[in-house]
């Protein structure tokens, strides 16, 4: 039974981690048909993220590095937290309130979020670099990391919403 659970965790980690690392590579390097940092920054700027270059770099790193750490099962739960931050922000800022992916909804980022949450809670399993190298982090990292992710996402969402609102506000004429 243990080997089946460890294989299941490995398959989940590899699938979700590698695909999300690919999304990060699209944002950072323009690989796999992505826009690279400049294009990602322009897209984020259109949603009110300021400074857009910083947020583009951060989004790309969260997905690329987070995806690699998650796939390898290294420094768990850091990869899960990085991916989770990206997915929560994407759900709230890009995909909400639609549900289904065919409509541009939050279905896929939410599915990714739930996978990384599950692995963060269970751990990466025996077939992971954490187990092989003994690099597993203490459980407190998950709980304090969740607080950091929530705070960071809140800041990103509020600041981008305020920036977008102030950019679209009509100037007040003074007589």
PDB file of C-alpha atoms in Angstrom:
ATOM      1  CA  UNK A   1       0.000   0.000   0.000  1.00  0.00           C
ATOM      2  CA  UNK A   2       2.771   2.440   0.841  1.00  0.00           C
ATOM      3  CA  UNK A   3       4.444   2.029  -2.541  1.00  0.00           C
ATOM      4  CA  UNK A   4       1.147   2.775  -4.337  1.00  0.00           C
ATOM      5  CA  UNK A   5       0.678   6.009  -2.394  1.00  0.00           C
ATOM      6  CA  UNK A   6       4.278   7.036  -3.073  1.00  0.00           C
ATOM      7  CA  UNK A   7       3.853   6.326  -6.803  1.00  0.00           C
ATOM      8  CA  UNK A   8       0.574   8.263  -6.859  1.00  0.00           C
ATOM      9  CA  UNK A   9       2.260  11.247  -5.188  1.00  0.00           C
ATOM     10  CA  UNK A  10       5.164  11.027  -7.651  1.00  0.00           C
ATOM     11  CA  UNK A  11       2.778  11.041 -10.639  1.00  0.00           C
ATOM     12  CA  UNK A  12       0.849  13.997  -9.246  1.00  0.00           C
ATOM     13  CA  UNK A  13       4.007  15.932  -8.446  1.00  0.00           C
ATOM     14  CA  UNK A  14       5.606  15.286 -11.828  1.00  0.00           C
ATOM     15  CA  UNK A  15       2.492  16.095 -13.850  1.00  0.00           C
ATOM     16  CA  UNK A  16       1.465  19.259 -12.052  1.00  0.00           C
ATOM     17  CA  UNK A  17       4.997  20.422 -11.247  1.00  0.00           C
ATOM     18  CA  UNK A  18       6.439  20.059 -14.749  1.00  0.00           C
ATOM     19  CA  UNK A  19       3.415  21.651 -16.420  1.00  0.00           C
ATOM     20  CA  UNK A  20       3.473  24.604 -14.017  1.00  0.00           C
ATOM     21  CA  UNK A  21       7.223  24.985 -14.481  1.00  0.00           C
ATOM     22  CA  UNK A  22       6.405  25.202 -18.194  1.00  0.00           C
ATOM     23  CA  UNK A  23       3.924  27.996 -17.531  1.00  0.00           C
ATOM     24  CA  UNK A  24       6.608  29.801 -15.552  1.00  0.00           C
ATOM     25  CA  UNK A  25       9.055  29.321 -18.437  1.00  0.00           C
ATOM     26  CA  UNK A  26       6.489  30.912 -20.755  1.00  0.00           C
ATOM     27  CA  UNK A  27       6.343  33.961 -18.495  1.00  0.00           C
ATOM     28  CA  UNK A  28      10.083  34.203 -17.824  1.00  0.00           C
ATOM     29  CA  UNK A  29      11.740  33.109 -21.069  1.00  0.00           C
ATOM     30  CA  UNK A  30       9.036  33.089 -23.732  1.00  0.00           C
ATOM     31  CA  UNK A  31       9.403  29.315 -24.123  1.00  0.00           C
ATOM     32  CA  UNK A  32       6.543  27.078 -25.299  1.00  0.00           C
ATOM     33  CA  UNK A  33       4.783  29.939 -27.060  1.00  0.00           C
ATOM     34  CA  UNK A  34       4.887  32.272 -24.065  1.00  0.00           C
ATOM     35  CA  UNK A  35       5.293  36.035 -24.095  1.00  0.00           C
ATOM     36  CA  UNK A  36       8.407  36.255 -21.929  1.00  0.00           C
ATOM     37  CA  UNK A  37       8.886  38.831 -19.198  1.00  0.00           C
ATOM     38  CA  UNK A  38       8.100  41.850 -21.345  1.00  0.00           C
ATOM     39  CA  UNK A  39       4.818  40.428 -22.637  1.00  0.00           C
ATOM     40  CA  UNK A  40       3.835  39.120 -19.218  1.00  0.00           C
ATOM     41  CA  UNK A  41       4.586  42.511 -17.682  1.00  0.00           C
ATOM     42  CA  UNK A  42       2.382  44.205 -20.278  1.00  0.00           C
ATOM     43  CA  UNK A  43      -0.463  41.793 -19.579  1.00  0.00           C
ATOM     44  CA  UNK A  44      -0.143  42.299 -15.812  1.00  0.00           C
ATOM     45  CA  UNK A  45       0.064  46.076 -16.242  1.00  0.00           C
ATOM     46  CA  UNK A  46      -3.253  45.958 -18.122  1.00  0.00           C
ATOM     47  CA  UNK A  47      -4.780  44.442 -14.966  1.00  0.00           C
ATOM     48  CA  UNK A  48      -3.309  47.132 -12.709  1.00  0.00           C
ATOM     49  CA  UNK A  49      -0.238  45.339 -11.319  1.00  0.00           C
ATOM     50  CA  UNK A  50       2.431  47.950 -10.540  1.00  0.00           C
ATOM     51  CA  UNK A  51       5.355  47.702 -10.993  1.00  0.00           C
ATOM     52  CA  UNK A  52       4.407  45.240 -13.703  1.00  0.00           C
ATOM     53  CA  UNK A  53       7.963  43.994 -14.297  1.00  0.00           C
ATOM     54  CA  UNK A  54       8.315  42.977 -10.656  1.00  0.00           C
ATOM     55  CA  UNK A  55       4.997  41.123 -10.654  1.00  0.00           C
ATOM     56  CA  UNK A  56       5.832  39.410 -13.970  1.00  0.00           C
ATOM     57  CA  UNK A  57       9.156  38.191 -12.596  1.00  0.00           C
ATOM     58  CA  UNK A  58       7.523  37.052  -9.368  1.00  0.00           C
ATOM     59  CA  UNK A  59       4.708  35.215 -11.178  1.00  0.00           C
ATOM     60  CA  UNK A  60       7.173  33.483 -13.484  1.00  0.00           C
ATOM     61  CA  UNK A  61       9.455  32.471 -10.627  1.00  0.00           C
ATOM     62  CA  UNK A  62       6.572  31.186  -8.496  1.00  0.00           C
ATOM     63  CA  UNK A  63       5.449  28.893 -11.283  1.00  0.00           C
ATOM     64  CA  UNK A  64       8.870  27.927 -12.662  1.00  0.00           C
ATOM     65  CA  UNK A  65      10.822  27.400  -9.439  1.00  0.00           C
ATOM     66  CA  UNK A  66       7.743  26.298  -7.504  1.00  0.00           C
ATOM     67  CA  UNK A  67       6.917  23.781 -10.225  1.00  0.00           C
ATOM     68  CA  UNK A  68      10.442  22.364 -10.252  1.00  0.00           C
ATOM     69  CA  UNK A  69      10.589  22.064  -6.453  1.00  0.00           C
ATOM     70  CA  UNK A  70       7.152  20.454  -6.438  1.00  0.00           C
ATOM     71  CA  UNK A  71       8.027  17.966  -9.198  1.00  0.00           C
ATOM     72  CA  UNK A  72      11.260  16.963  -7.470  1.00  0.00           C
ATOM     73  CA  UNK A  73       9.706  16.789  -4.018  1.00  0.00           C
ATOM     74  CA  UNK A  74      12.385  19.133  -2.740  1.00  0.00           C
ATOM     75  CA  UNK A  75      12.000  21.483   0.251  1.00  0.00           C
ATOM     76  CA  UNK A  76       8.334  20.560   0.616  1.00  0.00           C
ATOM     77  CA  UNK A  77       6.103  22.579   1.110  1.00  0.00           C
ATOM     78  CA  UNK A  78       7.918  25.563  -0.495  1.00  0.00           C
ATOM     79  CA  UNK A  79       6.988  24.523  -4.047  1.00  0.00           C
ATOM     80  CA  UNK A  80       3.359  24.042  -3.036  1.00  0.00           C
ATOM     81  CA  UNK A  81       3.270  27.473  -1.394  1.00  0.00           C
ATOM     82  CA  UNK A  82       4.799  29.191  -4.440  1.00  0.00           C
ATOM     83  CA  UNK A  83       2.370  27.505  -6.826  1.00  0.00           C
ATOM     84  CA  UNK A  84      -0.505  28.176  -4.437  1.00  0.00           C
ATOM     85  CA  UNK A  85       0.259  31.900  -4.388  1.00  0.00           C
ATOM     86  CA  UNK A  86       0.241  32.015  -8.169  1.00  0.00           C
ATOM     87  CA  UNK A  87      -2.982  30.009  -8.452  1.00  0.00           C
ATOM     88  CA  UNK A  88      -4.887  32.033  -5.824  1.00  0.00           C
ATOM     89  CA  UNK A  89      -3.893  35.270  -7.560  1.00  0.00           C
ATOM     90  CA  UNK A  90      -4.835  33.877 -10.983  1.00  0.00           C
ATOM     91  CA  UNK A  91      -8.198  32.668  -9.723  1.00  0.00           C
ATOM     92  CA  UNK A  92      -9.049  35.970  -8.041  1.00  0.00           C
ATOM     93  CA  UNK A  93      -7.678  38.373 -10.643  1.00  0.00           C
ATOM     94  CA  UNK A  94      -8.033  36.571 -13.987  1.00  0.00           C
ATOM     95  CA  UNK A  95     -10.595  33.771 -13.855  1.00  0.00           C
ATOM     96  CA  UNK A  96     -13.219  34.690 -11.235  1.00  0.00           C
ATOM     97  CA  UNK A  97     -16.269  34.361 -11.266  1.00  0.00           C
ATOM     98  CA  UNK A  98     -16.399  31.938 -14.197  1.00  0.00           C
ATOM     99  CA  UNK A  99     -15.942  28.253 -13.342  1.00  0.00           C
ATOM    100  CA  UNK A 100     -15.203  26.259 -16.482  1.00  0.00           C
ATOM    101  CA  UNK A 101     -11.915  26.559 -18.374  1.00  0.00           C
ATOM    102  CA  UNK A 102     -13.707  26.703 -21.728  1.00  0.00           C
ATOM    103  CA  UNK A 103     -15.198  30.007 -20.555  1.00  0.00           C
ATOM    104  CA  UNK A 104     -11.906  31.312 -19.126  1.00  0.00           C
ATOM    105  CA  UNK A 105     -12.945  30.192 -15.656  1.00  0.00           C
ATOM    106  CA  UNK A 106     -11.001  29.081 -12.583  1.00  0.00           C
ATOM    107  CA  UNK A 107     -11.403  25.311 -13.067  1.00  0.00           C
ATOM    108  CA  UNK A 108      -7.747  24.537 -13.928  1.00  0.00           C
ATOM    109  CA  UNK A 109      -5.977  26.861 -11.479  1.00  0.00           C
ATOM    110  CA  UNK A 110      -8.311  25.628  -8.736  1.00  0.00           C
ATOM    111  CA  UNK A 111      -7.518  22.017  -9.615  1.00  0.00           C
ATOM    112  CA  UNK A 112      -3.784  22.832  -9.488  1.00  0.00           C
ATOM    113  CA  UNK A 113      -4.287  24.578  -6.152  1.00  0.00           C
ATOM    114  CA  UNK A 114      -6.040  21.584  -4.623  1.00  0.00           C
ATOM    115  CA  UNK A 115      -3.294  19.199  -5.814  1.00  0.00           C
ATOM    116  CA  UNK A 116      -0.520  21.313  -4.285  1.00  0.00           C
ATOM    117  CA  UNK A 117      -2.490  21.740  -1.056  1.00  0.00           C
ATOM    118  CA  UNK A 118      -2.971  17.969  -0.800  1.00  0.00           C
ATOM    119  CA  UNK A 119       0.736  17.283  -1.361  1.00  0.00           C
ATOM    120  CA  UNK A 120       1.734  20.033   1.071  1.00  0.00           C
ATOM    121  CA  UNK A 121      -0.387  18.337   3.733  1.00  0.00           C
ATOM    122  CA  UNK A 122       0.685  14.733   3.023  1.00  0.00           C
ATOM    123  CA  UNK A 123       4.295  15.465   2.101  1.00  0.00           C
ATOM    124  CA  UNK A 124       5.977  14.527  -1.169  1.00  0.00           C
ATOM    125  CA  UNK A 125       6.213  10.794  -0.440  1.00  0.00           C
ATOM    126  CA  UNK A 126       9.114   8.361  -0.338  1.00  0.00           C
ATOM    127  CA  UNK A 127      10.031   8.887  -3.988  1.00  0.00           C
ATOM    128  CA  UNK A 128      11.235  12.459  -3.510  1.00  0.00           C
ATOM    129  CA  UNK A 129      14.490  14.339  -3.043  1.00  0.00           C
ATOM    130  CA  UNK A 130      13.344  15.390   0.427  1.00  0.00           C
ATOM    131  CA  UNK A 131      13.219  11.744   1.478  1.00  0.00           C
ATOM    132  CA  UNK A 132      16.426  10.785  -0.328  1.00  0.00           C
ATOM    133  CA  UNK A 133      18.470  13.793   0.858  1.00  0.00           C
ATOM    134  CA  UNK A 134      16.730  14.334   4.188  1.00  0.00           C
ATOM    135  CA  UNK A 135      15.798  17.922   3.310  1.00  0.00           C
ATOM    136  CA  UNK A 136      12.181  17.876   4.496  1.00  0.00           C
ATOM    137  CA  UNK A 137      11.191  21.080   6.247  1.00  0.00           C
ATOM    138  CA  UNK A 138       9.321  21.097   9.575  1.00  0.00           C
ATOM    139  CA  UNK A 139       5.490  21.286   9.505  1.00  0.00           C
ATOM    140  CA  UNK A 140       5.582  24.843  10.883  1.00  0.00           C
ATOM    141  CA  UNK A 141       6.898  25.997   7.501  1.00  0.00           C
ATOM    142  CA  UNK A 142       3.570  25.088   5.904  1.00  0.00           C
ATOM    143  CA  UNK A 143       1.486  27.056   8.397  1.00  0.00           C
ATOM    144  CA  UNK A 144       3.707  30.128   8.449  1.00  0.00           C
ATOM    145  CA  UNK A 145       4.021  29.896   4.657  1.00  0.00           C
ATOM    146  CA  UNK A 146       0.238  29.931   4.307  1.00  0.00           C
ATOM    147  CA  UNK A 147       0.157  33.182   6.282  1.00  0.00           C
ATOM    148  CA  UNK A 148       2.798  34.685   3.974  1.00  0.00           C
ATOM    149  CA  UNK A 149       0.928  33.520   0.856  1.00  0.00           C
ATOM    150  CA  UNK A 150      -2.383  34.942   2.080  1.00  0.00           C
ATOM    151  CA  UNK A 151      -0.737  38.269   2.962  1.00  0.00           C
ATOM    152  CA  UNK A 152       1.120  38.458  -0.353  1.00  0.00           C
ATOM    153  CA  UNK A 153      -1.939  37.584  -2.425  1.00  0.00           C
ATOM    154  CA  UNK A 154      -4.044  40.089  -0.512  1.00  0.00           C
ATOM    155  CA  UNK A 155      -1.461  42.823  -1.139  1.00  0.00           C
ATOM    156  CA  UNK A 156      -1.156  41.933  -4.837  1.00  0.00           C
ATOM    157  CA  UNK A 157      -4.891  41.894  -5.384  1.00  0.00           C
ATOM    158  CA  UNK A 158      -5.667  45.062  -3.423  1.00  0.00           C
ATOM    159  CA  UNK A 159      -2.786  47.085  -4.857  1.00  0.00           C
ATOM    160  CA  UNK A 160      -3.564  46.042  -8.441  1.00  0.00           C
ATOM    161  CA  UNK A 161      -7.257  46.784  -7.994  1.00  0.00           C
ATOM    162  CA  UNK A 162      -6.507  50.233  -6.555  1.00  0.00           C
ATOM    163  CA  UNK A 163      -3.962  50.955  -9.304  1.00  0.00           C
ATOM    164  CA  UNK A 164      -6.407  49.923 -12.020  1.00  0.00           C
ATOM    165  CA  UNK A 165      -9.178  52.019 -10.445  1.00  0.00           C
ATOM    166  CA  UNK A 166      -6.993  55.123 -10.164  1.00  0.00           C
ATOM    167  CA  UNK A 167      -5.723  54.706 -13.739  1.00  0.00           C
ATOM    168  CA  UNK A 168      -9.252  54.577 -15.099  1.00  0.00           C
ATOM    169  CA  UNK A 169     -10.595  57.428 -12.959  1.00  0.00           C
ATOM    170  CA  UNK A 170     -11.556  60.573 -14.777  1.00  0.00           C
ATOM    171  CA  UNK A 171      -9.470  63.596 -13.798  1.00  0.00           C
ATOM    172  CA  UNK A 172     -11.464  66.156 -11.854  1.00  0.00           C
ATOM    173  CA  UNK A 173     -11.593  69.534 -13.510  1.00  0.00           C
ATOM    174  CA  UNK A 174     -10.803  72.413 -11.164  1.00  0.00           C
ATOM    175  CA  UNK A 175     -12.199  75.847 -12.007  1.00  0.00           C
TER     176      UNK A 175
END
